[in-house]
Tab-separated table of C-alpha atoms in Angstrom:
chain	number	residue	atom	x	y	z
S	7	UNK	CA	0.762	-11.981	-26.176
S	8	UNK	CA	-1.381	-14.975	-24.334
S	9	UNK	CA	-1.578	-12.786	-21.029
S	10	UNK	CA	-3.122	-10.137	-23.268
S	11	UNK	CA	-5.242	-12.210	-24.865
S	12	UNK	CA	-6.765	-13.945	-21.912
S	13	UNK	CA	-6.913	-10.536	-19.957
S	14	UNK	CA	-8.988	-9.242	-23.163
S	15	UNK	CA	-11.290	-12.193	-22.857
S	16	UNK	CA	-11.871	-12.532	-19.191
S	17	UNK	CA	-15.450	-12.884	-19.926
S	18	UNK	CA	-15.333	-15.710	-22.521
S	19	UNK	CA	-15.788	-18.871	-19.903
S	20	UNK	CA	-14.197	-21.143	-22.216
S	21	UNK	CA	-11.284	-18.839	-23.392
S	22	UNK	CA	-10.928	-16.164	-20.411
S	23	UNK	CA	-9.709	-16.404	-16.898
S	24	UNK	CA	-12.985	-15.993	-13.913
S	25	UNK	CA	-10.650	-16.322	-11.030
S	26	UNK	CA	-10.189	-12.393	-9.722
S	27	UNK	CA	-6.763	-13.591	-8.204
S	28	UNK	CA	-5.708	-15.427	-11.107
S	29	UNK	CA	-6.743	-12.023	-13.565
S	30	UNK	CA	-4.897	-9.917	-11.279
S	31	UNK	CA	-1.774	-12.189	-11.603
S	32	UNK	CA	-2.324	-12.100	-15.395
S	33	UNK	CA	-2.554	-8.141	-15.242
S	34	UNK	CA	1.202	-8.161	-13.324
S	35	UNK	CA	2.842	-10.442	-16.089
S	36	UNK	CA	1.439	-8.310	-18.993
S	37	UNK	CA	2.753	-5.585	-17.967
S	38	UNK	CA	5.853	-6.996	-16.755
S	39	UNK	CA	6.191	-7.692	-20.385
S	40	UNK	CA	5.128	-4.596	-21.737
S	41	UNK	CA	7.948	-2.699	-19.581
S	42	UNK	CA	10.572	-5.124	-20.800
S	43	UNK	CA	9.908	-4.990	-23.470
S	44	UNK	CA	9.497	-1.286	-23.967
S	45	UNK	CA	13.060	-1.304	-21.839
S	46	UNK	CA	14.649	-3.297	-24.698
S	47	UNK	CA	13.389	-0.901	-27.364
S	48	UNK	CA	14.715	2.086	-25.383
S	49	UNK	CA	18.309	0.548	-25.317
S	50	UNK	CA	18.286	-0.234	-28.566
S	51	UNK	CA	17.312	2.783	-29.249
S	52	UNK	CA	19.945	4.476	-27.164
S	53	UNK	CA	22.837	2.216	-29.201
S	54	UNK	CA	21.895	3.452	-32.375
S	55	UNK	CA	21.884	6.623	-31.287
S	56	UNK	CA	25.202	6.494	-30.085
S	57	UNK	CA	26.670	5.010	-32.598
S	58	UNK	CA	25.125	7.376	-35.118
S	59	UNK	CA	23.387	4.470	-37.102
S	60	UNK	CA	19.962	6.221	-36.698
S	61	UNK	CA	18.424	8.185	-39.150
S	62	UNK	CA	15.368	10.535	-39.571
S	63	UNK	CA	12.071	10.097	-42.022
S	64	UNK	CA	11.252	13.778	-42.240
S	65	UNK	CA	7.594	14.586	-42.690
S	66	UNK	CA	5.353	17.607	-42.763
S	67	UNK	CA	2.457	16.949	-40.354
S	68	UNK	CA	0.077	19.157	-38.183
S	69	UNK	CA	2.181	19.268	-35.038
S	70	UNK	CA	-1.243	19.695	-32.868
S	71	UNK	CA	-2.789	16.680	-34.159
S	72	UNK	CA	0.708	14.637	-33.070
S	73	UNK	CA	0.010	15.769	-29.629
S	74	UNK	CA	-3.683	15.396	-29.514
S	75	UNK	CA	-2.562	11.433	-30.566
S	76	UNK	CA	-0.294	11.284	-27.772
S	77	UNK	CA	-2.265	12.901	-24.791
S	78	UNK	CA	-5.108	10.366	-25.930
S	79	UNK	CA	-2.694	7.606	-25.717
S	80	UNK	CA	-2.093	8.849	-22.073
S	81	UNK	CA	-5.766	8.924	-21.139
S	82	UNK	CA	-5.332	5.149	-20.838
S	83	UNK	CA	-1.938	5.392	-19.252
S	84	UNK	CA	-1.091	2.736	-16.278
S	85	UNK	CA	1.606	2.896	-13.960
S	86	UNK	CA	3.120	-0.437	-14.445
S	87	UNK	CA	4.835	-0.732	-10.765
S	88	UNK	CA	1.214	1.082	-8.746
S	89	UNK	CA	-0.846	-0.262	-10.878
S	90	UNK	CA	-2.810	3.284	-10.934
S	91	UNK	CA	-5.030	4.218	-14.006
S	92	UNK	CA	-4.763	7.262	-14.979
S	93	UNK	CA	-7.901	9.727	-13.661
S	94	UNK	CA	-9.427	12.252	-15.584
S	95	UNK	CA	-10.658	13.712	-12.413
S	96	UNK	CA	-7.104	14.127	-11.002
S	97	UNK	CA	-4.655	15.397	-13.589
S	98	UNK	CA	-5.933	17.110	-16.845
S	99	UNK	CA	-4.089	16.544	-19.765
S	100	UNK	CA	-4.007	20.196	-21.780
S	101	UNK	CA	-3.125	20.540	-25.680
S	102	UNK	CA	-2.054	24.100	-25.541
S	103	UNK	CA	-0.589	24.077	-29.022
S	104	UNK	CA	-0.873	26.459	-32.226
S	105	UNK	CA	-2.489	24.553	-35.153
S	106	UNK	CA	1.290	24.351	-37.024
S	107	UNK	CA	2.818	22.777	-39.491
S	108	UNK	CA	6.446	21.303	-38.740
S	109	UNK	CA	9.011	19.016	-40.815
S	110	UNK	CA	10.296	16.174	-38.580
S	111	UNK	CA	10.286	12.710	-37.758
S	112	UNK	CA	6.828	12.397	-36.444
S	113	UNK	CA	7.539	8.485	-35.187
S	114	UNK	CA	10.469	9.981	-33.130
S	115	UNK	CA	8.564	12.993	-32.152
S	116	UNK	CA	5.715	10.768	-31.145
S	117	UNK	CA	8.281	9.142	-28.785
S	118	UNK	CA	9.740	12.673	-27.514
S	119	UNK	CA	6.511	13.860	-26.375
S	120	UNK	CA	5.206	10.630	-25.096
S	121	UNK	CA	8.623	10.028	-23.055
S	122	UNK	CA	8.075	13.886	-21.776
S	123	UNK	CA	4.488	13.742	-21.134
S	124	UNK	CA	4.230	10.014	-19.466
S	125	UNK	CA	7.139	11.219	-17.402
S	126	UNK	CA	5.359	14.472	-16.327
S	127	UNK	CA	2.122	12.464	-15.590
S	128	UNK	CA	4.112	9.762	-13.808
S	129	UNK	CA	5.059	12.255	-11.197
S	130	UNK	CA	1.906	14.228	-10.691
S	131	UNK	CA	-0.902	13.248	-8.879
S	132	UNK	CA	-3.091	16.215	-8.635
S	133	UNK	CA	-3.148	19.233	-11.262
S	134	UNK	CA	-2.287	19.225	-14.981
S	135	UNK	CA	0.097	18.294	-17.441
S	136	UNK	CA	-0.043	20.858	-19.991
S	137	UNK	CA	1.704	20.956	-23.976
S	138	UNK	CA	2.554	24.550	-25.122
S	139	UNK	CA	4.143	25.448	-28.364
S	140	UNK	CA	5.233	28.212	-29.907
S	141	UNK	CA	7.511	29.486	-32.968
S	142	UNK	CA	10.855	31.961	-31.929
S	143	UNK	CA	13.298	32.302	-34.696
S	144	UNK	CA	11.377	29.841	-37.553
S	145	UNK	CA	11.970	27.093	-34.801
S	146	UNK	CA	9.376	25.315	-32.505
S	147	UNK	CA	9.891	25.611	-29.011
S	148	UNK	CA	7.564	22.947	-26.811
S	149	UNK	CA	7.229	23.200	-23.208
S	150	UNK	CA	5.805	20.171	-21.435
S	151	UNK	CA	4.289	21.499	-17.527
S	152	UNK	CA	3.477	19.835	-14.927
S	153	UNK	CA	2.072	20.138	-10.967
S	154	UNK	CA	3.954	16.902	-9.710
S	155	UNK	CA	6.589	16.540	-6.948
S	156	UNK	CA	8.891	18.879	-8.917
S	157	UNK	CA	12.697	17.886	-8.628
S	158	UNK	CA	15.868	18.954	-6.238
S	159	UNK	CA	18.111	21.477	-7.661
S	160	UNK	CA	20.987	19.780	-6.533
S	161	UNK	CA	19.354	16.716	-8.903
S	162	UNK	CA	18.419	18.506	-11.728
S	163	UNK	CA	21.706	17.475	-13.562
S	164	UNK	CA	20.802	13.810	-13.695
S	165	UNK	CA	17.518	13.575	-15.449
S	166	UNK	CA	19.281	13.714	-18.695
S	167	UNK	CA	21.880	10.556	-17.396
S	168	UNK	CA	20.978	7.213	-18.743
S	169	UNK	CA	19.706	4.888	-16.376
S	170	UNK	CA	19.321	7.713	-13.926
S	171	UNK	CA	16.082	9.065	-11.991
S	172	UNK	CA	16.246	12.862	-10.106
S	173	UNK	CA	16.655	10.891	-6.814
S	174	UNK	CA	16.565	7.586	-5.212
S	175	UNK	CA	13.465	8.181	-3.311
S	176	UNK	CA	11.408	8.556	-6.666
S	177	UNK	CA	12.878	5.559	-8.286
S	178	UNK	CA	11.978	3.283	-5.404
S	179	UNK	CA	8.239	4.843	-5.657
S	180	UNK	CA	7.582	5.397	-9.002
S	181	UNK	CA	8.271	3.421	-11.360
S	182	UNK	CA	10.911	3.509	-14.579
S	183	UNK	CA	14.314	3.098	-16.518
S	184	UNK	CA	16.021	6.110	-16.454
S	185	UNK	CA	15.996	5.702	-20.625
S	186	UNK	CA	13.037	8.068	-21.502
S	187	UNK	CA	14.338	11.259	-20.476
S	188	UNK	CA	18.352	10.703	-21.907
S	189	UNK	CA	16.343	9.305	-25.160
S	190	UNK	CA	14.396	11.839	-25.845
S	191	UNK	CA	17.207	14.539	-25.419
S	192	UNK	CA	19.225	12.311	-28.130
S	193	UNK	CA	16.366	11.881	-30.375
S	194	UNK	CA	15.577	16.206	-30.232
S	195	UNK	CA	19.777	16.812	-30.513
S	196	UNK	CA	19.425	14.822	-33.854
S	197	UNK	CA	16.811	17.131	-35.220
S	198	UNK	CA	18.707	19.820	-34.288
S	199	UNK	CA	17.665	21.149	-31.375
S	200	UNK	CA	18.323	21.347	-27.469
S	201	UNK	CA	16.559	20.020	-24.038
S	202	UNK	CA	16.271	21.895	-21.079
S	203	UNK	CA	15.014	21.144	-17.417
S	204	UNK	CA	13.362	23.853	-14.693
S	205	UNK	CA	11.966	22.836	-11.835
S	206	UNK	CA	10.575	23.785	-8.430
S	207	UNK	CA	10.878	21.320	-5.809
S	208	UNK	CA	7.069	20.148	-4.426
S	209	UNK	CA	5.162	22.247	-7.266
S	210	UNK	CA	6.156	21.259	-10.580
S	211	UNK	CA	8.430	20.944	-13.610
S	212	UNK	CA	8.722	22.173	-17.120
């Protein structure tokens, strides 16, 4: 929009913004409106999904390649509510995966694994955030790992409730919807398949 625009052009004197102040208030609304409106999305994702008026554009594509294009995505990640760019130095995003072909929706599995790896980088400040695959039974089985804060056991049966984060404390610190996790559980039941959670409290989730 025009807060992207003029962020983009801060340089341009005649079309750009020189104040630091006024750029940094610029920064806040764009991505005020980038979290809208990627909250809108995710509910209307959510209704469709419950009402069973969502359907999937199967593809064969190299399911490697689909992560490679998401863990790049990452690399440029922000925290919308810190305002913290992501750090190459820090956390290490790993593509662990076999070189595979799979038939899916590779929009919606796009979404899965950037829901499951922004949330695992969201929550880890030091460490990795690693994507392994690998084939049991003619089905993939993906495994996104982390070294963040881990989660509660006693909480580990609400990361999968809509509008829902593992605890209170994380919500108020990190930012977030509660949609991404719930979402991408939906969107992986509708392909057939299931979504599990382990965790150890202070070292890490997959």
């Amino acid at each position: 929009g025009l807060s992207g625009n003029l962020i983009e052009n801060k340089d341009d004197k005649e079309i750009g913004i020189c104040d630091e102040n006024a750029k940094k208030y610029l920064e806040m609304i764009n991505n005020c409106g980038k979290r809208l409106l990627a909250l809108v999305e995710d509910i209307l994702d959510m209704s469709k999904l419950k009402e069973k008026k969502t359907d999937l554009n199967k593809e064969t594509f190299d399911f490697k390649k689909a992560v490679k294009e998401v863990l790049s995505m990452l690399e440029f990640h922000v925290d919308l509510k810190r305002g913290k760019r992501f750090k190459k130095d820090k956390v290490k995003l790993i593509n662990a995966c076999d070189s595979i072909l799979v038939e899916a929706d590779r929009q919606r599995c796009t979404q899965i694994l950037f829901n499951l790896c922004g949330n695992a980088l969201k929550f880890t400040e030091t460490g990795h955030v690693k994507v392994i695959s690998s084939v049991k039974g003619g089905l993939l089985q993906i495994c996104v790992e982390d070294t963040g804060i881990g989660i509660k056991e006693n909480h580990l049966d609400k990361v999968f409730t809509v509008f829902e984060q593992a605890d209170n404390a994380s919500s108020r610190e990190y930012s977030g919807t509660g949609l991404g996790l719930p979402l991408s559980e939906a969107l992986v039941k509708l392909h057939g398949g299931k979504m599990w959670v382990k965790s150890v409290f202070g070292k890490g989730s997959k």
